[in-house]
Amino acid sequence: MTENSAISFASDGVGMNGYLSRPDGAGPFPALLVIHEIFGLNDNIRGIADRFATEGYLAMAPNLYSRPGGIARFCVTQMVKAFATHSINQQAIRDLNAAVAYLQGLEDVRSEGIGVVGFCLGGGYALMLACTSHDVKASVVFYGRNPSPIDVVADIECPVMYLYGENDRFVRRDVPELKAAMRANGKSFDITAYPGAGHSFMNDRRRSYRPDVAEDAWPRILKFFADNVGAASE
């Protein structure tokens, strides 16, 4: 059993909203930040947060489109263009750091650190957040874009797991640069390429969904978080 609810938190004095899924029991629990795709905080992302909660993690999915008058009014094409701008990216990282602070302030969250996982747009932010936050202890990136400039990976202090499909035209050209930068800076990273898979293979609401690949990825990331953030049974 899990308990889920809509939540709100403040970032730069602005009210943000999101989704929180709690495991059964009293806690304290290890905590994860779940960052949505370009499609926003939808049932797919809520479902993934709930799956983490059934594994014993307190999972929070912030809505990056919840700022008043913000990006939510745009179509997907406009979102992609907007989130390629420096100012929007910097604002999103501030909002995600505020989400991390919100999680750390909950009484039933362990204080050792927060894990982060993101998909597509959120995958890029999961990597960027690892570059900017000392409170992130593990980052899982599903088919996310590289940070710009790539040199900022030098600031990463946590292990990174990166998963993508070999047929993903959005990110596959970025992977060699990421590997080289992580290796050159002595970072702990694990990159997995799935043959035959494309973009958004974890999204069970889209035609790109690959259940075989998703089923392989799930235990991998659970072990990664257990090793680096803490197992729920500890």
CSV table of C-alpha atoms in Angstrom, one decimal:
chain,number,residue,atom,x,y,z
A,1,MET,CA,0.0,0.0,0.0
A,2,THR,CA,1.1,3.6,-0.7
A,3,GLU,CA,-0.4,6.9,0.2
A,4,ASN,CA,-0.3,9.6,-2.5
A,5,SER,CA,-1.3,13.3,-2.6
A,6,ALA,CA,-0.9,16.5,-4.4
A,7,ILE,CA,1.6,18.8,-2.7
A,8,SER,CA,2.9,22.4,-2.9
A,9,PHE,CA,6.3,23.9,-2.2
A,10,ALA,CA,7.9,27.3,-2.6
A,11,SER,CA,10.6,28.3,-5.0
A,12,ASP,CA,11.9,31.8,-5.2
A,13,GLY,CA,8.8,32.9,-3.4
A,14,VAL,CA,6.5,31.3,-6.0
A,15,GLY,CA,4.1,28.4,-5.2
A,16,MET,CA,4.9,25.2,-7.1
A,17,ASN,CA,3.0,22.0,-7.1
A,18,GLY,CA,3.8,18.3,-7.4
A,19,TYR,CA,2.9,14.8,-6.5
A,20,LEU,CA,4.1,12.8,-3.4
A,21,SER,CA,3.9,9.1,-3.0
A,22,ARG,CA,4.6,7.6,0.4
A,23,PRO,CA,5.3,4.0,1.3
A,24,ASP,CA,3.3,2.1,3.9
A,25,GLY,CA,4.7,2.4,7.4
A,26,ALA,CA,6.2,5.0,9.7
A,27,GLY,CA,9.6,5.6,8.1
A,28,PRO,CA,11.9,7.3,7.9
A,29,PHE,CA,12.4,6.5,4.2
A,30,PRO,CA,15.0,7.1,1.6
A,31,ALA,CA,13.7,9.7,-0.9
A,32,LEU,CA,13.7,10.1,-4.6
A,33,LEU,CA,12.9,13.1,-6.9
A,34,VAL,CA,11.2,12.0,-10.1
A,35,ILE,CA,11.4,14.5,-12.9
A,36,HIS,CA,8.9,14.4,-15.7
A,37,GLU,CA,9.3,14.4,-19.5
A,38,ILE,CA,8.5,17.3,-21.8
A,39,PHE,CA,4.8,16.1,-21.5
A,40,GLY,CA,4.6,17.3,-17.9
A,41,LEU,CA,3.5,15.7,-14.7
A,42,ASN,CA,1.1,13.1,-16.1
A,43,ASP,CA,-0.2,9.6,-15.1
A,44,ASN,CA,3.0,7.9,-16.4
A,45,ILE,CA,5.2,9.9,-14.0
A,46,ARG,CA,2.7,9.6,-11.1
A,47,GLY,CA,2.7,5.8,-11.8
A,48,ILE,CA,6.5,5.7,-11.7
A,49,ALA,CA,6.5,7.6,-8.4
A,50,ASP,CA,4.0,5.1,-7.0
A,51,ARG,CA,6.2,2.2,-8.1
A,52,PHE,CA,9.1,3.6,-6.2
A,53,ALA,CA,6.9,4.0,-3.2
A,54,THR,CA,5.9,0.3,-3.3
A,55,GLU,CA,9.7,-0.4,-3.2
A,56,GLY,CA,9.9,1.7,0.0
A,57,TYR,CA,11.1,5.1,-1.3
A,58,LEU,CA,9.3,8.3,-0.6
A,59,ALA,CA,8.9,9.7,-4.1
A,60,MET,CA,8.2,13.3,-5.1
A,61,ALA,CA,7.4,14.4,-8.7
A,62,PRO,CA,7.5,18.2,-9.0
A,63,ASN,CA,5.6,19.9,-11.7
A,64,LEU,CA,8.1,22.1,-13.6
A,65,TYR,CA,5.2,23.7,-15.5
A,66,SER,CA,3.4,25.0,-12.4
A,67,ARG,CA,4.7,28.6,-12.3
A,68,PRO,CA,1.8,31.1,-12.9
A,69,GLY,CA,1.7,32.1,-16.6
A,70,GLY,CA,4.5,29.6,-17.3
A,71,ILE,CA,5.4,27.2,-20.0
A,72,ALA,CA,2.3,25.0,-19.4
A,73,ARG,CA,0.3,27.1,-21.9
A,74,PHE,CA,2.6,26.2,-24.8
A,75,CYS,CA,2.5,23.4,-27.2
A,76,VAL,CA,5.2,20.7,-27.0
A,77,THR,CA,7.3,22.3,-29.8
A,78,GLN,CA,7.3,25.6,-28.0
A,79,MET,CA,8.2,23.8,-24.8
A,80,VAL,CA,11.3,22.2,-26.4
A,81,LYS,CA,12.4,25.6,-27.7
A,82,ALA,CA,11.8,27.4,-24.4
A,83,PHE,CA,13.6,24.8,-22.3
A,84,ALA,CA,16.6,25.1,-24.5
A,85,THR,CA,17.1,28.7,-23.2
A,86,HIS,CA,19.6,29.4,-20.4
A,87,SER,CA,17.2,31.4,-18.3
A,88,ILE,CA,14.5,28.7,-18.3
A,89,ASN,CA,17.0,26.0,-17.5
A,90,GLN,CA,18.4,28.0,-14.6
A,91,GLN,CA,15.0,28.6,-13.2
A,92,ALA,CA,14.1,24.9,-13.5
A,93,ILE,CA,17.3,24.0,-11.6
A,94,ARG,CA,16.3,26.4,-8.8
A,95,ASP,CA,12.9,24.9,-8.7
A,96,LEU,CA,14.4,21.4,-8.5
A,97,ASN,CA,16.7,22.5,-5.7
A,98,ALA,CA,13.7,23.8,-3.9
A,99,ALA,CA,12.0,20.4,-4.4
A,100,VAL,CA,15.0,18.7,-2.9
A,101,ALA,CA,14.9,21.1,0.1
A,102,TYR,CA,11.1,20.3,0.5
A,103,LEU,CA,11.9,16.6,0.6
A,104,GLN,CA,14.7,17.1,3.2
A,105,GLY,CA,12.3,19.0,5.4
A,106,LEU,CA,9.9,16.1,5.7
A,107,GLU,CA,10.1,14.2,9.0
A,108,ASP,CA,9.8,10.8,7.4
A,109,VAL,CA,12.7,11.3,5.0
A,110,ARG,CA,16.2,10.1,5.8
A,111,SER,CA,18.7,12.9,6.0
A,112,GLU,CA,21.6,11.1,4.3
A,113,GLY,CA,20.7,12.4,0.8
A,114,ILE,CA,18.3,12.4,-2.0
A,115,GLY,CA,18.3,10.3,-5.2
A,116,VAL,CA,17.0,11.8,-8.5
A,117,VAL,CA,15.7,10.2,-11.6
A,118,GLY,CA,14.5,11.9,-14.8
A,119,PHE,CA,13.1,11.1,-18.2
A,120,CYS,CA,13.7,12.9,-21.5
A,121,LEU,CA,13.6,16.6,-20.4
A,122,GLY,CA,13.7,15.4,-16.8
A,123,GLY,CA,16.7,13.2,-17.6
A,124,GLY,CA,18.7,16.2,-18.7
A,125,TYR,CA,17.7,18.0,-15.5
A,126,ALA,CA,18.6,14.9,-13.4
A,127,LEU,CA,22.1,15.2,-14.8
A,128,MET,CA,22.2,19.0,-14.4
A,129,LEU,CA,21.0,18.8,-10.8
A,130,ALA,CA,23.8,16.4,-10.0
A,131,CYS,CA,26.2,19.1,-11.3
A,132,THR,CA,24.7,21.7,-9.0
A,133,SER,CA,23.5,20.1,-5.8
A,134,HIS,CA,25.6,18.5,-3.0
A,135,ASP,CA,22.5,17.0,-1.6
A,136,VAL,CA,21.9,14.6,-4.6
A,137,LYS,CA,23.6,11.3,-3.8
A,138,ALA,CA,22.6,9.4,-6.9
A,139,SER,CA,21.3,10.4,-10.4
A,140,VAL,CA,19.6,8.2,-12.9
A,141,VAL,CA,19.2,9.7,-16.4
A,142,PHE,CA,16.8,8.2,-18.9
A,143,TYR,CA,17.6,9.5,-22.4
A,144,GLY,CA,18.5,13.1,-21.3
A,145,ARG,CA,20.4,15.8,-23.0
A,146,ASN,CA,24.0,16.7,-21.9
A,147,PRO,CA,24.5,19.7,-19.7
A,148,SER,CA,25.8,22.8,-21.5
A,149,PRO,CA,28.6,23.4,-21.3
A,150,ILE,CA,29.6,19.8,-20.9
A,151,ASP,CA,32.5,20.8,-18.6
A,152,VAL,CA,30.1,21.3,-15.7
A,153,VAL,CA,30.2,17.5,-15.2
A,154,ALA,CA,33.4,18.2,-13.3
A,155,ASP,CA,31.2,19.4,-10.4
A,156,ILE,CA,29.3,16.1,-10.1
A,157,GLU,CA,29.9,14.5,-6.7
A,158,CYS,CA,27.5,11.5,-7.0
A,159,PRO,CA,27.4,8.3,-9.1
A,160,VAL,CA,25.4,8.6,-12.4
A,161,MET,CA,23.5,5.9,-14.3
A,162,TYR,CA,22.5,6.8,-17.8
A,163,LEU,CA,20.1,4.6,-19.9
A,164,TYR,CA,19.1,5.2,-23.5
A,165,GLY,CA,18.0,3.4,-26.7
A,166,GLU,CA,20.5,2.9,-29.5
A,167,ASN,CA,17.9,4.2,-31.9
A,168,ASP,CA,17.2,7.4,-30.0
A,169,ARG,CA,17.9,10.1,-32.5
A,170,PHE,CA,17.6,12.8,-29.8
A,171,VAL,CA,20.5,11.8,-27.6
A,172,ARG,CA,22.6,9.1,-29.1
A,173,ARG,CA,25.1,11.6,-30.7
A,174,ASP,CA,25.6,13.2,-27.2
A,175,VAL,CA,26.6,10.0,-25.4
A,176,PRO,CA,30.2,9.8,-26.6
A,177,GLU,CA,30.8,13.4,-25.5
A,178,LEU,CA,29.3,12.6,-22.1
A,179,LYS,CA,31.3,9.4,-21.7
A,180,ALA,CA,34.5,11.3,-22.5
A,181,ALA,CA,33.8,14.2,-20.1
A,182,MET,CA,32.8,11.8,-17.3
A,183,ARG,CA,35.9,9.7,-17.8
A,184,ALA,CA,38.2,12.7,-18.1
A,185,ASN,CA,36.9,14.1,-14.8
A,186,GLY,CA,37.2,10.8,-13.0
A,187,LYS,CA,33.4,10.5,-12.3
A,188,SER,CA,31.5,7.4,-11.3
A,189,PHE,CA,29.2,6.5,-14.1
A,190,ASP,CA,27.4,3.6,-15.8
A,191,ILE,CA,26.0,4.0,-19.3
A,192,THR,CA,23.6,1.4,-20.8
A,193,ALA,CA,22.5,1.4,-24.5
A,194,TYR,CA,19.5,-0.8,-25.3
A,195,PRO,CA,19.6,-2.3,-28.9
A,196,GLY,CA,16.5,-1.6,-30.9
A,197,ALA,CA,15.0,0.9,-28.4
A,198,GLY,CA,14.2,4.5,-29.2
A,199,HIS,CA,13.3,7.5,-27.1
A,200,SER,CA,10.9,7.4,-24.2
A,201,PHE,CA,10.9,3.6,-23.8
A,202,MET,CA,9.9,3.9,-20.2
A,203,ASN,CA,6.6,5.7,-20.9
A,204,ASP,CA,3.8,3.1,-21.0
A,205,ARG,CA,1.4,5.7,-22.4
A,206,ARG,CA,3.2,6.1,-25.7
A,207,ARG,CA,3.9,3.9,-28.7
A,208,SER,CA,7.6,4.2,-28.0
A,209,TYR,CA,7.1,2.1,-24.9
A,210,ARG,CA,9.3,-1.0,-24.8
A,211,PRO,CA,8.1,-3.3,-21.9
A,212,ASP,CA,11.0,-5.7,-22.3
A,213,VAL,CA,13.5,-2.8,-22.0
A,214,ALA,CA,11.6,-1.2,-19.2
A,215,GLU,CA,11.5,-4.5,-17.3
A,216,ASP,CA,15.3,-4.8,-17.6
A,217,ALA,CA,15.9,-1.2,-16.5
A,218,TRP,CA,13.7,-1.3,-13.4
A,219,PRO,CA,15.8,-3.7,-11.3
A,220,ARG,CA,19.0,-2.0,-12.4
A,221,ILE,CA,17.9,1.4,-11.1
A,222,LEU,CA,16.5,-0.1,-7.9
A,223,LYS,CA,19.9,-1.6,-7.2
A,224,PHE,CA,21.7,1.6,-8.1
A,225,PHE,CA,19.5,3.6,-5.6
A,226,ALA,CA,19.8,0.9,-2.9
A,227,ASP,CA,23.6,1.1,-3.2
A,228,ASN,CA,23.9,4.8,-3.3
A,229,VAL,CA,20.9,6.3,-1.5
A,230,GLY,CA,20.0,3.4,0.8
A,231,ALA,CA,17.7,0.4,0.7
A,232,ALA,CA,14.2,0.9,2.1
A,233,SER,CA,14.7,-2.0,4.6
A,234,GLU,CA,17.8,-0.4,6.2
